[in-house]
Amino acid sequence: MGTESDIKLINEDGTRIDGRTAEELRPIKIETNVLNRADGSALIEWGGNKILAAVYGPREAYPKHTQDINRAIVKCKYNMAAFSVDERKRPGPDRRSIEISKVVSEALTAAIMVEKFPRAQVDVFIEVLQADAGTRIAGLTAASVAVAAAGIPMRDFVVGCTAGKVEGKIVLDLCKEEDNFGEADLPVAVMSNSGKVVLMQMDGSLSLDEFNQATEMIVRATKVINQIQRDALSAKYAASMEGGE
Ligand code: ADP
């Protein structure tokens, strides 16, 4: 959240800086199995974000002391490419990427049937090629598709969206300017069928009413985004049935 700005985020007619209405998503496109060597992969384009998710496993967990005799462990690595932002980002892990890796791992663990694969690990790589706000949610949404494309049994899809507060107004799916200069940013991910919340973080502040309004918007949006996830998987399946892959 930014502290000060002269930038006008809400137009006279109530639309947002990029022309969207309060509850309008940026365009979202998902393509599955874009990488040959991964067991499953997905490329998501969500507004100005371009993010690749690659999944490997389940395979024997290594080093051995990390193995859990009761379930697979899900190891996620979120990384932002040096060229993904305006100013070159210093390559390699930082506190932010370590934190995102952790919360995304936990969200995916809830959705994957980890108990079916004792002593195994599932590796999930999220590579942000172009960042434009909401990358943790877009990366997680793509990773969930990549896990499904890898044929790893899941209870549910994980699907997320952000909402936030901009010039006093609750809006869905913050863009970069809104994320930088808005008053609150609330990324949330849920399981598509059970509706269980598996990730929730917040920057800034909201009243309880605003919080409820934001989460309701998010939940409505996840239904739309989940359909895009499902369509991406069935499009690939249909192509392979036609002998395309
Ligand atoms: P998220 O991408 O999940 O919204 P943040 O709220 O931490 O996570 O970041 C918001 C946006 O700020 C990112 O999507 C990206 O566009 C930008 N950003 C994050 N980290 C950096 C960085 N190190 N350098 C430049 N821009 C960054």
Coordinates of N, CA and C and ligand atoms in Angstrom, one line a residue:
M1 N 0.8 -1.2 0.0 CA 0.0 0.0 0.0 C 0.9 1.2 0.0
G2 N 0.6 2.2 -0.9 CA 1.3 3.4 -0.9 C 0.9 4.3 0.2
T3 N 1.6 5.4 0.4 CA 1.2 6.3 1.5 C 0.7 7.6 0.9
E4 N 1.3 8.0 -0.2 CA 0.8 9.3 -0.7 C 0.8 9.2 -2.2
S5 N -0.2 9.8 -2.9 CA -0.1 9.9 -4.3 C -1.0 11.0 -4.8
D6 N -0.7 11.6 -5.9 CA -1.5 12.6 -6.6 C -2.3 11.9 -7.7
I7 N -2.1 10.6 -7.8 CA -2.7 9.9 -8.9 C -4.2 9.6 -8.6
K8 N -5.0 9.8 -9.6 CA -6.5 9.7 -9.4 C -6.8 8.3 -9.8
L9 N -7.4 7.5 -8.8 CA -7.6 6.1 -9.1 C -9.1 5.8 -9.5
I10 N -10.0 6.7 -9.1 CA -11.4 6.5 -9.5 C -11.8 7.7 -10.3
N11 N -12.3 7.5 -11.5 CA -12.7 8.5 -12.4 C -14.0 9.2 -12.0
E12 N -14.3 10.3 -12.6 CA -15.6 11.1 -12.3 C -16.8 10.1 -12.4
D13 N -16.8 9.3 -13.4 CA -18.0 8.4 -13.6 C -18.0 7.2 -12.8
G14 N -17.1 7.1 -11.8 CA -17.0 5.9 -10.9 C -16.2 4.8 -11.4
T15 N -15.7 4.8 -12.7 CA -14.9 3.7 -13.2 C -13.5 3.9 -12.6
R16 N -12.7 2.9 -12.8 CA -11.4 2.8 -12.2 C -10.3 3.3 -13.2
I17 N -9.1 3.4 -12.7 CA -8.0 4.0 -13.5 C -7.8 3.2 -14.9
D18 N -8.1 1.9 -14.9 CA -8.0 1.2 -16.1 C -9.4 1.0 -16.8
G19 N -10.4 1.7 -16.4 CA -11.7 1.7 -17.0 C -12.6 0.7 -16.5
R20 N -12.2 -0.1 -15.6 CA -13.1 -1.2 -15.1 C -14.1 -0.7 -14.1
T21 N -15.2 -1.4 -14.0 CA -16.2 -1.1 -12.9 C -15.6 -1.8 -11.6
A22 N -16.3 -1.5 -10.5 CA -15.8 -1.9 -9.2 C -15.6 -3.4 -9.1
E23 N -16.6 -4.2 -9.8 CA -16.5 -5.6 -9.6 C -16.1 -6.3 -10.9
E24 N -15.3 -5.7 -11.7 CA -14.9 -6.3 -13.0 C -13.5 -6.8 -12.9
L25 N -13.3 -8.1 -13.3 CA -12.0 -8.7 -13.3 C -11.2 -8.2 -14.5
R26 N -9.9 -8.3 -14.4 CA -9.1 -8.1 -15.6 C -9.2 -9.4 -16.4
P27 N -8.9 -9.3 -17.7 CA -9.0 -10.5 -18.6 C -8.1 -11.6 -18.0
I28 N -8.6 -12.8 -18.0 CA -7.8 -14.0 -17.5 C -7.8 -15.1 -18.6
K29 N -6.6 -15.6 -18.9 CA -6.4 -16.7 -19.9 C -5.5 -17.7 -19.3
I30 N -5.8 -19.0 -19.3 CA -5.0 -20.1 -18.8 C -4.7 -21.1 -19.9
E31 N -3.5 -21.5 -20.1 CA -3.1 -22.5 -21.0 C -2.4 -23.6 -20.3
T32 N -2.8 -24.9 -20.5 CA -2.1 -26.0 -19.7 C -1.1 -26.7 -20.5
N33 N -0.2 -27.4 -19.8 CA 0.8 -28.2 -20.4 C 1.6 -27.5 -21.5
V34 N 2.2 -26.4 -21.1 CA 3.0 -25.6 -22.0 C 4.5 -26.0 -21.9
L35 N 4.8 -26.9 -21.0 CA 6.2 -27.3 -20.8 C 6.3 -28.8 -21.0
N36 N 7.2 -29.3 -21.8 CA 7.3 -30.8 -22.0 C 7.9 -31.6 -20.9
R37 N 8.8 -31.0 -20.1 CA 9.5 -31.8 -19.1 C 8.8 -31.8 -17.8
A38 N 7.9 -30.9 -17.5 CA 7.2 -30.9 -16.3 C 6.0 -32.0 -16.3
D39 N 5.6 -32.5 -15.2 CA 4.5 -33.4 -15.2 C 3.2 -32.7 -15.4
G40 N 3.2 -31.5 -15.0 CA 2.0 -30.6 -15.3 C 2.4 -29.2 -15.4
S41 N 1.8 -28.4 -16.2 CA 2.2 -26.9 -16.2 C 1.0 -26.1 -16.7
A42 N 1.1 -24.8 -16.3 CA 0.1 -23.9 -16.8 C 0.7 -22.5 -16.9
L43 N 0.3 -21.8 -17.9 CA 0.6 -20.4 -18.1 C -0.6 -19.6 -17.9
I44 N -0.5 -18.6 -17.0 CA -1.7 -17.8 -16.8 C -1.3 -16.4 -17.2
E45 N -2.3 -15.7 -17.9 CA -2.2 -14.3 -18.2 C -3.4 -13.7 -17.5
W46 N -3.1 -12.8 -16.6 CA -4.2 -12.2 -15.8 C -3.9 -10.7 -15.8
G47 N -4.6 -10.0 -16.5 CA -4.3 -8.6 -16.7 C -2.9 -8.5 -17.2
G48 N -2.0 -7.7 -16.6 CA -0.6 -7.6 -17.1 C 0.3 -8.6 -16.5
N49 N -0.2 -9.6 -15.7 CA 0.6 -10.6 -15.2 C 0.8 -11.7 -16.2
K50 N 2.0 -12.3 -16.3 CA 2.3 -13.5 -17.0 C 3.1 -14.4 -16.1
I51 N 2.5 -15.6 -15.8 CA 3.1 -16.4 -14.8 C 3.0 -17.9 -15.2
L52 N 4.1 -18.5 -15.0 CA 4.2 -19.9 -15.4 C 4.3 -20.8 -14.2
A53 N 3.5 -21.9 -14.1 CA 3.5 -22.8 -13.0 C 3.9 -24.2 -13.5
A54 N 4.9 -24.8 -12.9 CA 5.4 -26.1 -13.3 C 5.3 -27.1 -12.1
V55 N 4.8 -28.3 -12.3 CA 4.7 -29.2 -11.2 C 5.4 -30.5 -11.6
Y56 N 6.1 -31.0 -10.6 CA 6.9 -32.3 -10.7 C 6.5 -33.2 -9.5
G57 N 6.2 -34.5 -9.8 CA 5.9 -35.4 -8.8 C 4.5 -36.0 -8.9
P58 N 4.1 -36.7 -7.8 CA 4.8 -37.0 -6.6 C 6.0 -37.9 -6.8
R59 N 7.1 -37.5 -6.2 CA 8.3 -38.3 -6.2 C 8.9 -38.4 -4.8
E60 N 9.8 -39.4 -4.6 CA 10.4 -39.6 -3.3 C 10.9 -38.3 -2.7
A61 N 10.5 -38.0 -1.5 CA 11.0 -36.7 -0.9 C 12.5 -36.8 -0.6
Y62 N 13.2 -35.7 -1.0 CA 14.6 -35.7 -0.8 C 15.0 -34.3 -0.3
P63 N 15.9 -34.1 0.7 CA 16.5 -35.1 1.5 C 15.6 -36.0 2.4
K64 N 16.0 -37.2 2.7 CA 15.1 -38.2 3.3 C 14.5 -37.7 4.6
H65 N 15.2 -36.9 5.4 CA 14.7 -36.5 6.7 C 13.5 -35.5 6.5
T66 N 13.2 -35.1 5.3 CA 12.0 -34.2 5.1 C 10.8 -35.1 4.9
Q67 N 11.0 -36.4 4.7 CA 9.8 -37.2 4.4 C 8.8 -37.3 5.5
D68 N 7.6 -37.4 5.2 CA 6.5 -37.6 6.1 C 5.9 -38.9 5.9
I69 N 5.9 -39.8 6.9 CA 5.5 -41.2 6.6 C 3.9 -41.2 6.3
N70 N 3.3 -40.1 6.6 CA 1.8 -40.1 6.5 C 1.3 -39.4 5.2
R71 N 2.2 -38.6 4.6 CA 1.6 -37.8 3.5 C 2.8 -37.3 2.6
A72 N 2.4 -36.8 1.5 CA 3.3 -36.1 0.6 C 3.5 -34.6 1.1
I73 N 4.7 -34.1 0.9 CA 4.9 -32.7 1.3 C 4.8 -31.9 -0.1
V74 N 4.3 -30.7 0.0 CA 4.2 -29.9 -1.1 C 5.2 -28.7 -1.0
K75 N 6.1 -28.7 -1.9 CA 7.2 -27.7 -1.8 C 7.0 -26.7 -3.0
C76 N 6.6 -25.5 -2.6 CA 6.4 -24.5 -3.7 C 7.5 -23.5 -3.7
K77 N 7.9 -23.1 -4.8 CA 9.0 -22.0 -5.0 C 8.4 -20.9 -5.9
Y78 N 8.2 -19.8 -5.3 CA 7.7 -18.6 -6.0 C 8.8 -17.8 -6.4
N79 N 9.0 -17.4 -7.6 CA 10.1 -16.5 -8.0 C 9.7 -15.4 -9.0
M80 N 10.2 -14.2 -8.7 CA 9.9 -13.2 -9.7 C 11.1 -13.0 -10.6
A81 N 11.0 -13.1 -11.9 CA 12.1 -12.9 -12.7 C 12.6 -11.4 -12.6
A82 N 13.9 -11.3 -12.8 CA 14.6 -10.0 -12.7 C 13.9 -9.0 -13.7
F83 N 13.4 -9.5 -14.8 CA 12.8 -8.6 -15.8 C 11.3 -8.5 -15.7
S84 N 10.7 -9.0 -14.6 CA 9.3 -9.0 -14.5 C 8.7 -7.7 -14.0
V85 N 9.5 -6.8 -13.5 CA 9.0 -5.5 -13.0 C 9.7 -4.4 -13.7
D86 N 9.2 -3.1 -13.6 CA 9.8 -2.0 -14.3 C 11.3 -1.8 -14.0
E87 N 11.6 -1.7 -12.7 CA 13.0 -1.6 -12.3 C 13.5 -3.1 -12.2
R88 N 14.7 -3.4 -12.7 CA 15.1 -4.8 -12.6 C 15.1 -5.2 -11.1
K89 N 14.5 -6.4 -10.9 CA 14.4 -6.9 -9.5 C 15.7 -7.7 -9.3
R90 N 16.2 -7.5 -8.1 CA 17.4 -8.3 -7.7 C 17.1 -9.8 -7.8
P91 N 17.8 -10.6 -8.5 CA 17.5 -12.0 -8.7 C 17.6 -12.8 -7.3
G92 N 16.9 -13.9 -7.3 CA 17.0 -14.7 -6.1 C 16.0 -14.5 -5.1
P93 N 15.9 -15.4 -4.1 CA 14.9 -15.3 -3.0 C 15.0 -14.1 -2.1
D94 N 13.9 -13.6 -1.7 CA 13.9 -12.5 -0.7 C 12.8 -12.8 0.3
R95 N 12.6 -12.0 1.3 CA 11.6 -12.3 2.3 C 10.2 -12.5 1.7
R96 N 9.9 -11.6 0.8 CA 8.6 -11.7 0.2 C 8.3 -13.0 -0.5
S97 N 9.3 -13.4 -1.3 CA 9.1 -14.6 -2.1 C 9.1 -15.9 -1.2
I98 N 9.9 -15.8 -0.1 CA 9.9 -17.0 0.8 C 8.5 -17.1 1.5
E99 N 8.0 -15.9 1.9 CA 6.6 -15.9 2.5 C 5.6 -16.4 1.5
I100 N 5.6 -15.9 0.3 CA 4.6 -16.3 -0.7 C 4.7 -17.8 -1.0
S101 N 5.9 -18.3 -1.1 CA 6.1 -19.8 -1.3 C 5.5 -20.6 -0.2
K102 N 5.6 -20.1 1.0 CA 5.1 -20.8 2.2 C 3.5 -20.8 2.2
V103 N 2.9 -19.7 2.0 CA 1.5 -19.6 2.0 C 0.8 -20.4 0.8
V104 N 1.5 -20.3 -0.3 CA 1.0 -21.1 -1.5 C 1.2 -22.6 -1.3
S105 N 2.3 -23.0 -0.7 CA 2.5 -24.4 -0.4 C 1.3 -24.9 0.5
E106 N 1.0 -24.1 1.5 CA 0.0 -24.5 2.5 C -1.4 -24.6 1.8
A107 N -1.7 -23.6 1.0 CA -3.0 -23.6 0.3 C -3.1 -24.9 -0.6
L108 N -2.0 -25.2 -1.3 CA -2.1 -26.4 -2.2 C -2.1 -27.7 -1.4
T109 N -1.5 -27.7 -0.3 CA -1.5 -28.9 0.5 C -2.9 -29.3 0.9
A110 N -3.7 -28.2 1.2 CA -5.1 -28.5 1.6 C -5.9 -29.1 0.4
A111 N -5.5 -28.8 -0.8 CA -6.3 -29.3 -1.9 C -5.8 -30.6 -2.5
I112 N -4.6 -30.9 -2.4 CA -4.0 -32.2 -2.9 C -4.3 -33.3 -1.9
M113 N -4.6 -34.5 -2.5 CA -4.8 -35.7 -1.6 C -3.4 -36.2 -1.1
V114 N -2.8 -35.4 -0.3 CA -1.4 -35.7 0.1 C -1.3 -37.1 0.8
E115 N -2.4 -37.5 1.5 CA -2.3 -38.7 2.3 C -2.2 -39.9 1.4
K116 N -2.4 -39.8 0.1 CA -2.2 -40.9 -0.8 C -0.8 -41.2 -1.2
F117 N 0.1 -40.3 -0.8 CA 1.5 -40.4 -1.2 C 2.5 -40.2 -0.1
P118 N 2.5 -41.2 0.9 CA 3.5 -41.0 2.0 C 4.9 -40.9 1.5
R119 N 5.7 -40.2 2.2 CA 7.2 -40.1 1.9 C 7.5 -39.4 0.6
A120 N 6.5 -38.9 -0.1 CA 6.7 -38.2 -1.4 C 6.7 -36.7 -1.3
Q121 N 7.2 -36.1 -2.3 CA 7.1 -34.6 -2.4 C 6.5 -34.2 -3.8
V122 N 5.8 -33.1 -3.8 CA 5.3 -32.5 -5.0 C 6.0 -31.2 -5.1
D123 N 6.7 -31.0 -6.2 CA 7.4 -29.7 -6.4 C 6.6 -28.8 -7.3
V124 N 6.4 -27.6 -6.8 CA 5.6 -26.6 -7.6 C 6.5 -25.3 -7.8
F125 N 6.7 -25.0 -9.0 CA 7.5 -23.8 -9.3 C 6.6 -22.7 -9.9
I126 N 6.6 -21.6 -9.3 CA 5.8 -20.5 -9.9 C 6.8 -19.4 -10.3
E127 N 6.9 -19.2 -11.6 CA 7.8 -18.2 -12.1 C 7.0 -17.0 -12.7
V128 N 7.2 -15.9 -12.1 CA 6.5 -14.7 -12.5 C 7.4 -14.0 -13.6
L129 N 6.9 -14.0 -14.8 CA 7.6 -13.5 -16.0 C 7.3 -12.0 -16.1
Q130 N 6.1 -11.6 -15.8 CA 5.7 -10.2 -15.9 C 4.7 -10.0 -14.7
A131 N 5.0 -9.0 -13.9 CA 4.2 -8.8 -12.7 C 3.4 -7.5 -12.8
D132 N 2.1 -7.6 -12.3 CA 1.3 -6.4 -12.4 C 0.2 -6.5 -11.3
A133 N 0.6 -6.9 -10.1 CA -0.2 -7.0 -8.9 C -1.1 -8.2 -8.9
G134 N -1.2 -8.8 -7.7 CA -1.9 -10.0 -7.6 C -1.2 -11.3 -8.1
T135 N 0.1 -11.2 -8.0 CA 0.9 -12.4 -8.6 C 0.8 -13.6 -7.7
R136 N 0.6 -13.5 -6.4 CA 0.6 -14.7 -5.6 C -0.7 -15.4 -5.9
I137 N -1.8 -14.7 -6.1 CA -3.1 -15.3 -6.3 C -3.1 -15.9 -7.7
A138 N -2.6 -15.2 -8.7 CA -2.6 -15.6 -10.1 C -1.7 -16.9 -10.2
G139 N -0.5 -16.8 -9.5 CA 0.4 -18.0 -9.5 C -0.2 -19.2 -8.8
L140 N -0.9 -19.0 -7.7 CA -1.6 -20.1 -7.1 C -2.7 -20.7 -7.9
T141 N -3.5 -19.8 -8.6 CA -4.6 -20.3 -9.4 C -4.0 -21.1 -10.6
A142 N -2.9 -20.7 -11.1 CA -2.2 -21.4 -12.2 C -1.6 -22.7 -11.7
A143 N -1.0 -22.7 -10.5 CA -0.4 -23.9 -9.9 C -1.4 -25.0 -9.7
S144 N -2.6 -24.6 -9.3 CA -3.7 -25.5 -9.1 C -4.1 -26.3 -10.4
V145 N -4.1 -25.5 -11.5 CA -4.3 -26.1 -12.8 C -3.2 -27.0 -13.2
A146 N -2.0 -26.6 -12.9 CA -0.8 -27.4 -13.2 C -0.8 -28.7 -12.4
V147 N -1.2 -28.7 -11.2 CA -1.3 -29.9 -10.4 C -2.3 -30.8 -11.0
A148 N -3.4 -30.3 -11.3 CA -4.5 -31.1 -12.0 C -4.0 -31.7 -13.3
A149 N -3.3 -30.9 -14.1 CA -2.8 -31.4 -15.4 C -1.7 -32.4 -15.2
A150 N -1.1 -32.5 -14.0 CA -0.1 -33.5 -13.7 C -0.7 -34.8 -13.3
G151 N -2.1 -34.8 -13.2 CA -2.8 -36.0 -12.8 C -2.7 -36.3 -11.3
I152 N -2.3 -35.3 -10.5 CA -2.2 -35.6 -9.1 C -3.6 -35.4 -8.5
P153 N -4.1 -36.4 -7.7 CA -5.4 -36.4 -7.2 C -5.7 -35.2 -6.3
M154 N -6.7 -34.5 -6.5 CA -7.1 -33.3 -5.7 C -8.5 -33.4 -5.2
R155 N -8.7 -32.8 -4.0 CA -10.0 -32.7 -3.5 C -10.8 -31.7 -4.2
D156 N -10.1 -30.6 -4.6 CA -10.8 -29.4 -5.1 C -9.7 -28.6 -5.9
F157 N -10.2 -27.7 -6.7 CA -9.3 -26.7 -7.2 C -9.0 -25.6 -6.1
V158 N -7.9 -25.0 -6.2 CA -7.7 -23.8 -5.4 C -7.8 -22.6 -6.4
V159 N -8.6 -21.6 -6.0 CA -8.8 -20.5 -6.9 C -8.9 -19.2 -6.0
G160 N -8.3 -18.2 -6.5 CA -8.3 -17.0 -5.7 C -8.5 -15.7 -6.5
C161 N -8.6 -14.7 -5.7 CA -8.7 -13.3 -6.3 C -8.4 -12.3 -5.2
T162 N -8.1 -11.1 -5.5 CA -7.9 -10.1 -4.5 C -9.1 -9.1 -4.6
A163 N -9.3 -8.4 -3.5 CA -10.2 -7.2 -3.6 C -9.4 -6.2 -2.7
G164 N -9.9 -5.0 -2.7 CA -9.2 -4.0 -1.9 C -10.0 -2.7 -1.9
K165 N -9.4 -1.7 -1.3 CA -10.1 -0.4 -1.1 C -9.3 0.7 -1.8
V166 N -10.0 1.4 -2.7 CA -9.4 2.4 -3.5 C -10.2 3.7 -3.4
E167 N -9.6 4.7 -2.9 CA -10.3 6.0 -2.7 C -11.7 5.8 -2.0
G168 N -11.7 4.9 -1.0 CA -12.9 4.7 -0.2 C -13.8 3.7 -0.8
K169 N -13.5 3.1 -2.0 CA -14.4 2.2 -2.7 C -13.9 0.8 -2.7
I170 N -14.7 -0.2 -2.4 CA -14.3 -1.6 -2.5 C -14.3 -2.0 -3.9
V171 N -13.2 -2.5 -4.4 CA -13.0 -2.9 -5.8 C -12.4 -4.3 -5.9
L172 N -12.7 -5.0 -6.9 CA -12.2 -6.4 -7.2 C -10.9 -6.3 -8.0
D173 N -10.0 -7.3 -7.7 CA -8.9 -7.5 -8.6 C -8.0 -6.3 -8.8
L174 N -7.3 -5.9 -7.8 CA -6.5 -4.6 -7.9 C -5.4 -4.7 -9.1
C175 N -5.3 -3.6 -9.8 CA -4.2 -3.5 -10.8 C -3.0 -2.8 -10.0
K176 N -1.9 -2.7 -10.7 CA -0.7 -2.2 -10.1 C -0.9 -0.9 -9.4
E177 N -1.5 0.1 -10.0 CA -1.6 1.4 -9.4 C -2.5 1.3 -8.2
E178 N -3.6 0.5 -8.3 CA -4.5 0.4 -7.1 C -3.8 -0.3 -6.0
D179 N -2.9 -1.3 -6.3 CA -2.2 -2.0 -5.3 C -1.2 -1.0 -4.6
N180 N -0.5 -0.2 -5.4 CA 0.5 0.7 -4.9 C -0.1 1.8 -4.1
F181 N -1.2 2.4 -4.6 CA -1.7 3.6 -4.0 C -3.0 3.5 -3.3
G182 N -3.6 2.3 -3.3 CA -4.9 2.1 -2.6 C -4.8 2.0 -1.1
E183 N -5.9 1.8 -0.5 CA -5.9 1.8 1.0 C -5.9 0.4 1.6
A184 N -6.2 -0.6 0.8 CA -6.2 -2.0 1.3 C -6.1 -3.0 0.2
D185 N -5.5 -4.1 0.5 CA -5.3 -5.1 -0.5 C -5.5 -6.5 0.2
L186 N -6.5 -7.2 -0.3 CA -6.9 -8.5 0.4 C -6.9 -9.7 -0.5
P187 N -5.7 -10.4 -0.6 CA -5.7 -11.6 -1.5 C -6.3 -12.8 -0.7
V188 N -7.2 -13.5 -1.4 CA -7.9 -14.6 -0.8 C -7.9 -15.8 -1.8
A189 N -7.7 -17.0 -1.3 CA -7.9 -18.2 -2.1 C -8.8 -19.2 -1.4
V190 N -9.7 -19.8 -2.1 CA -10.6 -20.8 -1.6 C -10.5 -22.1 -2.4
M191 N -11.1 -23.1 -1.8 CA -11.3 -24.4 -2.5 C -12.6 -24.3 -3.3
S192 N -12.6 -24.7 -4.5 CA -13.7 -24.4 -5.4 C -15.0 -25.0 -5.0
N193 N -15.0 -26.3 -4.5 CA -16.2 -26.9 -4.1 C -16.7 -26.6 -2.7
S194 N -15.7 -26.9 -1.8 CA -16.1 -26.7 -0.4 C -16.2 -25.2 0.0
G195 N -15.6 -24.4 -0.7 CA -15.6 -22.9 -0.4 C -14.6 -22.6 0.8
K196 N -13.9 -23.6 1.3 CA -13.0 -23.4 2.4 C -11.9 -22.4 2.1
V197 N -11.7 -21.5 2.9 CA -10.6 -20.5 2.7 C -9.3 -21.1 3.0
V198 N -8.3 -21.0 2.0 CA -7.0 -21.6 2.2 C -5.9 -20.6 2.2
L199 N -6.2 -19.4 1.9 CA -5.2 -18.3 1.9 C -5.9 -17.0 2.1
M200 N -5.4 -16.2 3.1 CA -6.0 -14.9 3.2 C -4.9 -14.0 3.9
Q201 N -4.6 -12.9 3.2 CA -3.6 -12.0 3.7 C -4.2 -10.6 3.5
M202 N -3.7 -9.6 4.3 CA -4.2 -8.3 4.0 C -3.1 -7.2 4.3
D203 N -3.1 -6.2 3.5 CA -2.3 -5.0 3.6 C -3.3 -3.9 3.8
G204 N -3.0 -2.9 4.7 CA -3.9 -1.8 4.9 C -5.0 -2.1 5.9
S205 N -6.1 -1.4 5.8 CA -7.2 -1.6 6.8 C -8.5 -1.5 6.2
L206 N -9.5 -2.2 6.7 CA -10.9 -2.2 6.2 C -11.8 -2.3 7.5
S207 N -13.0 -1.7 7.4 CA -14.0 -1.9 8.4 C -14.5 -3.3 8.2
L208 N -15.2 -3.8 9.2 CA -15.8 -5.1 9.1 C -16.8 -5.2 7.9
D209 N -17.6 -4.1 7.7 CA -18.5 -4.1 6.6 C -17.8 -4.1 5.3
E210 N -16.7 -3.4 5.2 CA -15.9 -3.3 3.9 C -15.3 -4.7 3.7
F211 N -14.8 -5.3 4.8 CA -14.2 -6.6 4.7 C -15.2 -7.6 4.1
N212 N -16.4 -7.6 4.7 CA -17.5 -8.5 4.2 C -17.8 -8.3 2.7
Q213 N -17.9 -7.0 2.4 CA -18.2 -6.7 1.0 C -17.1 -7.2 0.1
A214 N -15.8 -7.0 0.5 CA -14.7 -7.5 -0.3 C -14.7 -9.0 -0.4
T215 N -14.9 -9.7 0.6 CA -14.8 -11.2 0.6 C -16.0 -11.7 -0.3
E216 N -17.2 -11.1 -0.2 CA -18.3 -11.5 -1.0 C -18.0 -11.3 -2.5
M217 N -17.4 -10.2 -2.8 CA -16.9 -10.0 -4.2 C -16.0 -11.0 -4.7
I218 N -15.0 -11.3 -3.8 CA -14.0 -12.3 -4.1 C -14.6 -13.7 -4.4
V219 N -15.5 -14.1 -3.5 CA -16.1 -15.4 -3.6 C -16.9 -15.5 -5.0
R220 N -17.6 -14.4 -5.3 CA -18.3 -14.4 -6.6 C -17.3 -14.6 -7.8
A221 N -16.2 -13.9 -7.7 CA -15.2 -13.9 -8.8 C -14.6 -15.3 -8.9
T222 N -14.4 -15.9 -7.7 CA -13.7 -17.3 -7.8 C -14.5 -18.3 -8.6
K223 N -15.8 -18.1 -8.7 CA -16.7 -19.0 -9.5 C -16.4 -18.8 -11.0
V224 N -16.2 -17.6 -11.4 CA -15.9 -17.3 -12.8 C -14.5 -17.8 -13.1
I225 N -13.5 -17.6 -12.2 CA -12.1 -17.9 -12.4 C -12.0 -19.5 -12.4
N226 N -12.8 -20.1 -11.6 CA -12.7 -21.6 -11.5 C -13.2 -22.2 -12.9
Q227 N -14.2 -21.5 -13.5 CA -14.6 -22.0 -14.8 C -13.5 -21.9 -15.8
I228 N -12.7 -20.8 -15.7 CA -11.6 -20.6 -16.7 C -10.6 -21.8 -16.4
Q229 N -10.4 -22.1 -15.2 CA -9.4 -23.2 -14.8 C -9.9 -24.5 -15.5
R230 N -11.2 -24.8 -15.3 CA -11.8 -26.0 -15.8 C -11.8 -26.1 -17.3
D231 N -12.1 -25.0 -17.9 CA -12.1 -24.9 -19.4 C -10.7 -25.1 -19.9
A232 N -9.7 -24.6 -19.2 CA -8.3 -24.7 -19.7 C -7.9 -26.2 -19.7
L233 N -8.3 -26.9 -18.7 CA -8.0 -28.4 -18.6 C -8.7 -29.2 -19.6
S234 N -10.0 -28.8 -19.8 CA -10.8 -29.6 -20.8 C -10.3 -29.3 -22.2
A235 N -9.9 -28.1 -22.5 CA -9.4 -27.8 -23.8 C -8.2 -28.6 -24.2
K236 N -7.3 -28.8 -23.2 CA -6.1 -29.6 -23.4 C -6.5 -31.0 -23.6
Y237 N -7.4 -31.5 -22.8 CA -7.8 -32.9 -22.9 C -8.5 -33.2 -24.2
A238 N -9.3 -32.2 -24.7 CA -10.0 -32.4 -25.9 C -8.9 -32.5 -27.1
A239 N -7.9 -31.6 -27.0 CA -6.9 -31.6 -28.0 C -6.1 -32.9 -28.1
S240 N -5.9 -33.5 -26.9 CA -5.1 -34.8 -26.9 C -6.0 -35.9 -27.4
M241 N -7.3 -35.8 -27.2 CA -8.2 -36.8 -27.7 C -8.3 -36.8 -29.2
E242 N -8.1 -35.6 -29.7 CA -8.1 -35.5 -31.2 C -6.8 -35.9 -31.8
G243 N -5.8 -36.3 -31.0 CA -4.5 -36.7 -31.5 C -3.6 -35.6 -31.7
G244 N -4.0 -34.4 -31.2 CA -3.2 -33.2 -31.3 C -1.9 -33.2 -30.5
E245 N -1.9 -33.9 -29.3 CA -0.7 -33.9 -28.5 C -0.2 -35.3 -28.3
Ligands
ADP1 P1 1.2 -9.6 -5.2 O1 1.9 -9.7 -6.5 O2 0.7 -10.9 -4.8 O3 0.0 -8.6 -5.3 P2 2.5 -7.7 -3.6 O4 1.3 -7.0 -3.1 O5 3.7 -7.9 -2.6 O6 2.2 -9.2 -4.1 O7 3.1 -6.9 -4.8 C1 2.3 -6.2 -5.6 C2 3.0 -5.9 -6.9 O8 4.1 -5.0 -6.7 C3 3.6 -7.1 -7.6 O9 2.6 -7.8 -8.4 C4 4.6 -6.4 -8.5 O10 4.0 -5.9 -9.7 C5 5.1 -5.3 -7.6 N1 6.4 -5.8 -6.9 C6 6.5 -6.7 -6.0 N2 7.8 -6.8 -5.6 C7 8.5 -6.0 -6.3 C8 9.9 -5.7 -6.5 N3 10.8 -6.3 -5.7 N4 10.3 -4.8 -7.4 C9 9.3 -4.2 -8.1 N5 8.0 -4.4 -8.1 C10 7.6 -5.3 -7.2

